PDB file of C-alpha atoms and ligand atoms in Angstrom:
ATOM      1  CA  UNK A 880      -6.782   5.130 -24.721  1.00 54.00           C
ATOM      2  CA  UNK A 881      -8.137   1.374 -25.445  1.00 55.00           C
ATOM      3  CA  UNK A 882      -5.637   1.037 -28.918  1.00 58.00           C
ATOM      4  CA  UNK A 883      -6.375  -2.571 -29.849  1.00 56.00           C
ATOM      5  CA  UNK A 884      -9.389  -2.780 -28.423  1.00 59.00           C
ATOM      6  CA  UNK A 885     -12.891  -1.642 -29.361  1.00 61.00           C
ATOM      7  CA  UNK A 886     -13.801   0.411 -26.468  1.00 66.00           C
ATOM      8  CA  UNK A 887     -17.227  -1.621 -26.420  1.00 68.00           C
ATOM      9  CA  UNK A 888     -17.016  -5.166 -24.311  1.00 92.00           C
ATOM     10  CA  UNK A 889     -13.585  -3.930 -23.304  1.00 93.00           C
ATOM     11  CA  UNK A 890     -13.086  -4.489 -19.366  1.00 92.00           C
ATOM     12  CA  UNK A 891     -15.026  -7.709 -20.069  1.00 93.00           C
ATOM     13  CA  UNK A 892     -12.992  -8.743 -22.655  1.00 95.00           C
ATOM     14  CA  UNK A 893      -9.882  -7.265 -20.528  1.00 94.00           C
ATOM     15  CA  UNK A 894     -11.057  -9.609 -17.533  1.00 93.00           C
ATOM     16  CA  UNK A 895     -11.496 -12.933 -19.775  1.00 95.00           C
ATOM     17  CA  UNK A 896      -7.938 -13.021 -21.343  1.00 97.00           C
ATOM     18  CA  UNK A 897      -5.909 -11.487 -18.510  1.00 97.00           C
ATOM     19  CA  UNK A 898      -7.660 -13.975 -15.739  1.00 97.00           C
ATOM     20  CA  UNK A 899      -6.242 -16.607 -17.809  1.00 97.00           C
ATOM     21  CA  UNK A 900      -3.164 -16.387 -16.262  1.00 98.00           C
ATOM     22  CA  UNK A 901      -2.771 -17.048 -12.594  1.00 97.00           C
ATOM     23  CA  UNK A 902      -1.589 -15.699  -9.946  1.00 98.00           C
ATOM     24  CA  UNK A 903      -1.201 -15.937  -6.032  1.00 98.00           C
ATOM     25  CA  UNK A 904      -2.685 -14.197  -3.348  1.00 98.00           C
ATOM     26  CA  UNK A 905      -1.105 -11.858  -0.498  1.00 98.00           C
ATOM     27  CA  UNK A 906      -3.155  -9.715   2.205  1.00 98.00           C
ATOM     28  CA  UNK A 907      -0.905  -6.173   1.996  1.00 98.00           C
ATOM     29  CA  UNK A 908      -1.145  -4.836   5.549  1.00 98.00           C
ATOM     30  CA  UNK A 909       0.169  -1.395   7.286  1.00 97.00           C
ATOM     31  CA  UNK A 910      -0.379   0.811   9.851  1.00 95.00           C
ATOM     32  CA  UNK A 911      -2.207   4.031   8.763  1.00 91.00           C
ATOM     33  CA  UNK A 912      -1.735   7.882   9.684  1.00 86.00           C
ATOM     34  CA  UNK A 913      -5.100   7.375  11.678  1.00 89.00           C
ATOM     35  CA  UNK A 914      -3.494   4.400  13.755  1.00 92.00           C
ATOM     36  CA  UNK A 915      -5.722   1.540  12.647  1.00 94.00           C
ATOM     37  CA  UNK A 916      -4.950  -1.304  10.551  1.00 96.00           C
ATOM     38  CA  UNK A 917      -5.423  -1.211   6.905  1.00 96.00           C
ATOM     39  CA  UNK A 918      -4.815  -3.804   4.204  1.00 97.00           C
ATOM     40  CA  UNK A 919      -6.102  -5.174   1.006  1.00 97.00           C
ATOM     41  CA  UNK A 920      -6.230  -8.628  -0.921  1.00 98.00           C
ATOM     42  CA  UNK A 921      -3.886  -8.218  -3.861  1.00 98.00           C
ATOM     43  CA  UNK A 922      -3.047 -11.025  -6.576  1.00 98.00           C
ATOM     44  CA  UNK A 923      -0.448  -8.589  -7.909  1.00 98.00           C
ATOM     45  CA  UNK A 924       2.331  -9.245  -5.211  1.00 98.00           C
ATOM     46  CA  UNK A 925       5.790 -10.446  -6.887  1.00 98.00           C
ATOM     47  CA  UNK A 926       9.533 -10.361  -5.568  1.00 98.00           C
ATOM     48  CA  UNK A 927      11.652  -7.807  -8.073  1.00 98.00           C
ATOM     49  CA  UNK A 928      15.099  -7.825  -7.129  1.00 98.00           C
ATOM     50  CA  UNK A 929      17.573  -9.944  -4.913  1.00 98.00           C
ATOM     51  CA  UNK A 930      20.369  -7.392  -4.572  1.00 98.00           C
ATOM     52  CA  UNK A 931      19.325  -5.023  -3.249  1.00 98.00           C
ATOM     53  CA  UNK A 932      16.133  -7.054  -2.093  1.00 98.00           C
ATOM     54  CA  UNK A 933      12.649  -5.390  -3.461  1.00 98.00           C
ATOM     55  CA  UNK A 934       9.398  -6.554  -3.842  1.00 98.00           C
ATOM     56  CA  UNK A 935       6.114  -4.516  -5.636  1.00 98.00           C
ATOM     57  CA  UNK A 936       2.578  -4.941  -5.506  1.00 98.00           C
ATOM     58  CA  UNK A 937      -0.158  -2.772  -7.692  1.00 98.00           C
ATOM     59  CA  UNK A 938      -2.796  -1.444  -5.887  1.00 97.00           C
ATOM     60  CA  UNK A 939      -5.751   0.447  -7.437  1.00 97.00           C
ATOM     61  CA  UNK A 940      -5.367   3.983  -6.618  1.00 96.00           C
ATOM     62  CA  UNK A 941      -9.281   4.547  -5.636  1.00 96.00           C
ATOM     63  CA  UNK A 942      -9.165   1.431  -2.829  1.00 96.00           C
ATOM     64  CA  UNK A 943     -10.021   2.782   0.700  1.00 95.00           C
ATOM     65  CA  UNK A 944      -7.823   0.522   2.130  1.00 95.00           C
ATOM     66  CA  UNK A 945      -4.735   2.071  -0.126  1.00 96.00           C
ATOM     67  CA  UNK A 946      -5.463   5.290   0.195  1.00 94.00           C
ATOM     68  CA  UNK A 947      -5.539   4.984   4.396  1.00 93.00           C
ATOM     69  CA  UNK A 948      -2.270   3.452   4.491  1.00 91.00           C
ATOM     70  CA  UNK A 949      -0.695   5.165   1.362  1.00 86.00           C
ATOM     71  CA  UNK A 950       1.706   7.935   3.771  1.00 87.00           C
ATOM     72  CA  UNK A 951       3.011   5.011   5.460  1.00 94.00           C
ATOM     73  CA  UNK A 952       6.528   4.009   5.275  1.00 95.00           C
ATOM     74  CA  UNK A 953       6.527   0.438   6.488  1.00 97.00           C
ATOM     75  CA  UNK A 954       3.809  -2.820   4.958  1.00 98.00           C
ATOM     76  CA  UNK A 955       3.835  -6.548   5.587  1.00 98.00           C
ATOM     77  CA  UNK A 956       3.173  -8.660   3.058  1.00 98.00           C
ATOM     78  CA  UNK A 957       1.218 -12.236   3.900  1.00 98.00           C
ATOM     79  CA  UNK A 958       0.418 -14.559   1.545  1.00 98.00           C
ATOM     80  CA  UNK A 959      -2.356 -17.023   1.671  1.00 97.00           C
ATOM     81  CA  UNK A 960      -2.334 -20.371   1.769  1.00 97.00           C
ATOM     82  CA  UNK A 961      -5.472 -22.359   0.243  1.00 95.00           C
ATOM     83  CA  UNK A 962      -7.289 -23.126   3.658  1.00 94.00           C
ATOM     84  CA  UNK A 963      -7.399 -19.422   3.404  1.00 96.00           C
ATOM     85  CA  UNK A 964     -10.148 -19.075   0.732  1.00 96.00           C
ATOM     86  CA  UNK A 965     -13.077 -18.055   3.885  1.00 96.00           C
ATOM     87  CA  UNK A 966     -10.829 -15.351   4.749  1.00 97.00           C
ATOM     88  CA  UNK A 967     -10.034 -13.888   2.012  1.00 97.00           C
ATOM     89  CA  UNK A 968     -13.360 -13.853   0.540  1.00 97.00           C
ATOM     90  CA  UNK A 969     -14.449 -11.887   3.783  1.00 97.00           C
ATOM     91  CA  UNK A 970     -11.715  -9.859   4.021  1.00 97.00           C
ATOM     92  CA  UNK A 971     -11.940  -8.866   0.087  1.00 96.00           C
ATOM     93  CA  UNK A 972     -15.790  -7.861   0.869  1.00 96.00           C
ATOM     94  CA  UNK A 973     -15.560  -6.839   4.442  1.00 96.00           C
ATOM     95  CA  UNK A 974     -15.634  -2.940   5.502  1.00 95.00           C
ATOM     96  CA  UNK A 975     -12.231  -1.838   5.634  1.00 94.00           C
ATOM     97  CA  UNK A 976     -12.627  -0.743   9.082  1.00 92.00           C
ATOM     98  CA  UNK A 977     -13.182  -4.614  10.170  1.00 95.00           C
ATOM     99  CA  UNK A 978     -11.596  -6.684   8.037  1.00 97.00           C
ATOM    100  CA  UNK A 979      -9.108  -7.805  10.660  1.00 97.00           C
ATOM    101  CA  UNK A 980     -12.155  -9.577  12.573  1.00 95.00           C
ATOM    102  CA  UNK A 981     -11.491 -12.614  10.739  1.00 94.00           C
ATOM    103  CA  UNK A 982      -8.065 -14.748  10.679  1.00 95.00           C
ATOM    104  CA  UNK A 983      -5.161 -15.027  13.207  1.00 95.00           C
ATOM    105  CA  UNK A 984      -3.584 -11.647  13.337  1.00 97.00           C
ATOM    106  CA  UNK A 985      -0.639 -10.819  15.023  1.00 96.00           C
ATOM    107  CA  UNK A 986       0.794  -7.510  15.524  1.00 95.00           C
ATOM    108  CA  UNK A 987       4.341  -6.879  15.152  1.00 95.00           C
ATOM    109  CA  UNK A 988       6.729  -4.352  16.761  1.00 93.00           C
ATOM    110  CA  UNK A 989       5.793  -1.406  14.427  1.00 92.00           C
ATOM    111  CA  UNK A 990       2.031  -2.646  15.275  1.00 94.00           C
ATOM    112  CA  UNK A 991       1.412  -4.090  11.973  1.00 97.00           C
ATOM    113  CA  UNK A 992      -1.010  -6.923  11.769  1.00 97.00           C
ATOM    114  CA  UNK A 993       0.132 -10.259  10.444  1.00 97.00           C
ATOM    115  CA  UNK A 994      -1.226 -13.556   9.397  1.00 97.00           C
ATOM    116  CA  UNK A 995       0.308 -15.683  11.660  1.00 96.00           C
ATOM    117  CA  UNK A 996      -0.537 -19.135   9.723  1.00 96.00           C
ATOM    118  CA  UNK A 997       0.585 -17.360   5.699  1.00 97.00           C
ATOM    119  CA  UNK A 998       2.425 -19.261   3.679  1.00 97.00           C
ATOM    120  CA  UNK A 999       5.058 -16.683   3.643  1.00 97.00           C
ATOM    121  CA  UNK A1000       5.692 -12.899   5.411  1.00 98.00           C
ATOM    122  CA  UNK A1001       7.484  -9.864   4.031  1.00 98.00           C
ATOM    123  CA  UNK A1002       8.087  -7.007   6.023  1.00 98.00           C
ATOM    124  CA  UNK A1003       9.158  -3.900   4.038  1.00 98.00           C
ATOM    125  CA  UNK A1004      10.017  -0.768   4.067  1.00 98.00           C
ATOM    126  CA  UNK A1005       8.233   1.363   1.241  1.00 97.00           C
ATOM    127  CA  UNK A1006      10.983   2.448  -1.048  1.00 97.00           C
ATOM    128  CA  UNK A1007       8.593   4.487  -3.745  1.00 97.00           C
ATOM    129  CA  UNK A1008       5.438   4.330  -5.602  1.00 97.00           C
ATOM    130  CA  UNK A1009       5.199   4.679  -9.253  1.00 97.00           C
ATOM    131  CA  UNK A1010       1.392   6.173 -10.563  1.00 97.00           C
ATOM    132  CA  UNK A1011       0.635   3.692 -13.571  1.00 98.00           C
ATOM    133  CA  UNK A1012      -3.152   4.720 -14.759  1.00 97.00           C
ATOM    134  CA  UNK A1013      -5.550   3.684 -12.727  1.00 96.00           C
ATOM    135  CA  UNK A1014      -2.943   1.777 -10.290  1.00 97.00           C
ATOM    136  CA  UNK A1015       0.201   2.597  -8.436  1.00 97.00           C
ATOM    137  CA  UNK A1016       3.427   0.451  -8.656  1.00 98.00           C
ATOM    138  CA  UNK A1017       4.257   0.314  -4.736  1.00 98.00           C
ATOM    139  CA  UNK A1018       7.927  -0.800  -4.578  1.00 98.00           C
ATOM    140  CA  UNK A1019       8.856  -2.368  -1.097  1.00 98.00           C
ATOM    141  CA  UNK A1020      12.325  -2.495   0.466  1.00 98.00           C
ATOM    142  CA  UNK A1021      12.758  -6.157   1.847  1.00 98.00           C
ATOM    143  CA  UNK A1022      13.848  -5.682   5.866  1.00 98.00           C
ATOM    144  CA  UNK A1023      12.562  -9.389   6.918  1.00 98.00           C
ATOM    145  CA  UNK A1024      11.145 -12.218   5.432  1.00 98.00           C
ATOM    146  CA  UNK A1025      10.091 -16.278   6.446  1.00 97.00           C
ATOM    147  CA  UNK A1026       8.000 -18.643   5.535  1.00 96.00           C
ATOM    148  CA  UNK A1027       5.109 -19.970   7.595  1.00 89.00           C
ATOM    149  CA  UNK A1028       3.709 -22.910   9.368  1.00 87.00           C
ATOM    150  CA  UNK A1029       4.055 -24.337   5.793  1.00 73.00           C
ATOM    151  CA  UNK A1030       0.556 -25.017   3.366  1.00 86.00           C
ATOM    152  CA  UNK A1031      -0.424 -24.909   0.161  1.00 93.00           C
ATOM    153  CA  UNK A1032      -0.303 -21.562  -1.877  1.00 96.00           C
ATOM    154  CA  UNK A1033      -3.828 -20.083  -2.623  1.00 97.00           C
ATOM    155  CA  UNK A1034      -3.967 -19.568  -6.530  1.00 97.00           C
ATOM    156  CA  UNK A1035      -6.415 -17.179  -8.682  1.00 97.00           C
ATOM    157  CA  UNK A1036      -7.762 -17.957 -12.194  1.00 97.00           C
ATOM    158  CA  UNK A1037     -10.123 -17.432 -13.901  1.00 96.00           C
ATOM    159  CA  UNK A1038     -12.223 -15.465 -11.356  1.00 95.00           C
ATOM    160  CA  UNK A1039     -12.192 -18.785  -9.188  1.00 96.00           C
ATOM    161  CA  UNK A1040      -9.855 -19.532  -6.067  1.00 97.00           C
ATOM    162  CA  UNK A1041      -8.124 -22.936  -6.102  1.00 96.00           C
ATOM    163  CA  UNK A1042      -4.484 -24.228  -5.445  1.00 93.00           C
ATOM    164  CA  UNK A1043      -0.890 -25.440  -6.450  1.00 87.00           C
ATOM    165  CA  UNK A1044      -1.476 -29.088  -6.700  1.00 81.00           C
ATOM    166  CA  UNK A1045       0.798 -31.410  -4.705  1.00 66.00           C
ATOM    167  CA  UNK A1046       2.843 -32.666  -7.715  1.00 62.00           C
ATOM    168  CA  UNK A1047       4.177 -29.525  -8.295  1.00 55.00           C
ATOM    169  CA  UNK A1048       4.935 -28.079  -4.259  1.00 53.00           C
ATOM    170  CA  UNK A1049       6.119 -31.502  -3.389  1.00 51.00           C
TER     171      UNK A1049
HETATM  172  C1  FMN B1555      -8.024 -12.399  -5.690  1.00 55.52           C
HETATM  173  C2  FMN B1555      -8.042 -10.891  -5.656  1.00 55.52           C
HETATM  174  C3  FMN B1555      -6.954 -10.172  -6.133  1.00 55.52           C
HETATM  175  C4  FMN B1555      -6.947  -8.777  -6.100  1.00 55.52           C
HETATM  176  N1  FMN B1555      -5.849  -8.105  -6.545  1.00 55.52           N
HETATM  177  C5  FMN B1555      -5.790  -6.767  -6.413  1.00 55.52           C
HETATM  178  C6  FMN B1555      -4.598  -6.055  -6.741  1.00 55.52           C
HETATM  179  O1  FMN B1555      -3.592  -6.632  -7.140  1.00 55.52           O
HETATM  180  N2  FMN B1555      -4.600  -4.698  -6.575  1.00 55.52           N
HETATM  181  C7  FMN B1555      -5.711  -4.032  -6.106  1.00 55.52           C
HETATM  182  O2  FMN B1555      -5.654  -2.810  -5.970  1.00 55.52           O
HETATM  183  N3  FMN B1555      -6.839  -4.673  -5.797  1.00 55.52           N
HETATM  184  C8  FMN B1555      -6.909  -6.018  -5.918  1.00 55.52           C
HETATM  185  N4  FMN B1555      -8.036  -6.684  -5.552  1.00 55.52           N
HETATM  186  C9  FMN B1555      -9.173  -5.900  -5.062  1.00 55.52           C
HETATM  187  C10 FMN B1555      -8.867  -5.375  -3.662  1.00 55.52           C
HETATM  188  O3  FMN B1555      -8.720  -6.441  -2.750  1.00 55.52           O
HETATM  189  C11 FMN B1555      -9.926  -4.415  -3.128  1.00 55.52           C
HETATM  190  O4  FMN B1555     -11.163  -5.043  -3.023  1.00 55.52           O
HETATM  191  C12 FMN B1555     -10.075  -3.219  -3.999  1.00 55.52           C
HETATM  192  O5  FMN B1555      -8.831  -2.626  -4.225  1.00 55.52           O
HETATM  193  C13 FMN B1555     -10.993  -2.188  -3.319  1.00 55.52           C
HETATM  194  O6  FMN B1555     -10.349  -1.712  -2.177  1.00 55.52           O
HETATM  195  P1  FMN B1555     -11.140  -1.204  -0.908  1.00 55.52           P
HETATM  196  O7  FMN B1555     -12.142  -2.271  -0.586  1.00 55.52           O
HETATM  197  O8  FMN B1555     -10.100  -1.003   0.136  1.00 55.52           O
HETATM  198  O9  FMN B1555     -11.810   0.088  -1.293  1.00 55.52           O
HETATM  199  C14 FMN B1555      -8.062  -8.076  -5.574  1.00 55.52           C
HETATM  200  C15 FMN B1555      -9.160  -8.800  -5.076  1.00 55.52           C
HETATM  201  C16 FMN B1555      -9.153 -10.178  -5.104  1.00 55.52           C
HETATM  202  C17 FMN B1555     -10.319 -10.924  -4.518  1.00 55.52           C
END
């Protein structure tokens, strides 16, 4: 149902106003049920609740990437810094059976791969999903959390990568 909207010029009218507002970029990574890493570039990652601590992302329920890792109860959540644009661009458009090729990857004790130099890690439990049209709501139980070597946040706007300026991180 498109009420609102003429149906014609939709997604790319859909695209133009909602990529008006920015957002930051995580890599959402997991072991799947086939034992290979999975993950996928989101710009949808945001922190939900303190007490008790939850964080979501919204993943499109056709990705290949999603759908390998969506029985598994554990995901780390790494989010890119600007010096990351290379690899995320590859590992957006890479096949999802190599897109840990590129970028310093670190495994951790449930043998999920992390980035060691994000800006920040989450490591969560999956808590539950939540089907919302085309996406699902994945809500994450927060079991650990730090920041990393430090860098500035990787924004996305307007279709185009760029970054917090210094004023504001400073
Ligand atoms: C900057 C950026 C943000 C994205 N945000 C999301 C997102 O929040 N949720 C999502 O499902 N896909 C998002 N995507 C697309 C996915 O990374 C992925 O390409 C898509 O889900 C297809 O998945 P697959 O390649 O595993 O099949 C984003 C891509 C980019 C480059």
């Amino acid at each position: 149902m498109r009420t609102g909207f003429e149906a014609r010029g939709f997604e790319a009218r859909w695209r133009a106003v909602l990529g008006e507002y920015p957002t930051g970029v995580a890599i959402i990574s997991a072991l799947g049920t086939d034992g290979r890493p999975h993950g996928l570039v989101v710009g949808t990652f945001s922190s939900v609740s303190m007490n008790p601590p939850l964080v979501s992302f919204m993943a499109m329920r056709g990705s290949r990437a999603y759908r390998a890792s969506a029985g598994c109860d554990r995901f780390r959540v790494s989010v890119l810094g600007s010096r990351h644009e290379q690899l995320c661009r590859s590992f957006a458009s890479a096949d999802p059976e190599r897109r840990f090729e590129v970028g310093r990857w670190r495994l951790d004790a449930d043998g999920i791969p992390g980035l060691e130099d994000a800006v920040l890690w989450v490591r969560c439990r999956r808590l539950r999903t939540i089907a919302a049209g085309d996406h699902d709501i994945v809500l994450g139980e927060v079991e650990d959390l730090g920041s990393g070597p430090g860098g500035t946040p990787m924004l996305f706007h307007r279709g185009r990568y760029g970054s917090v300026v210094a004023s504001v991180v400073a």
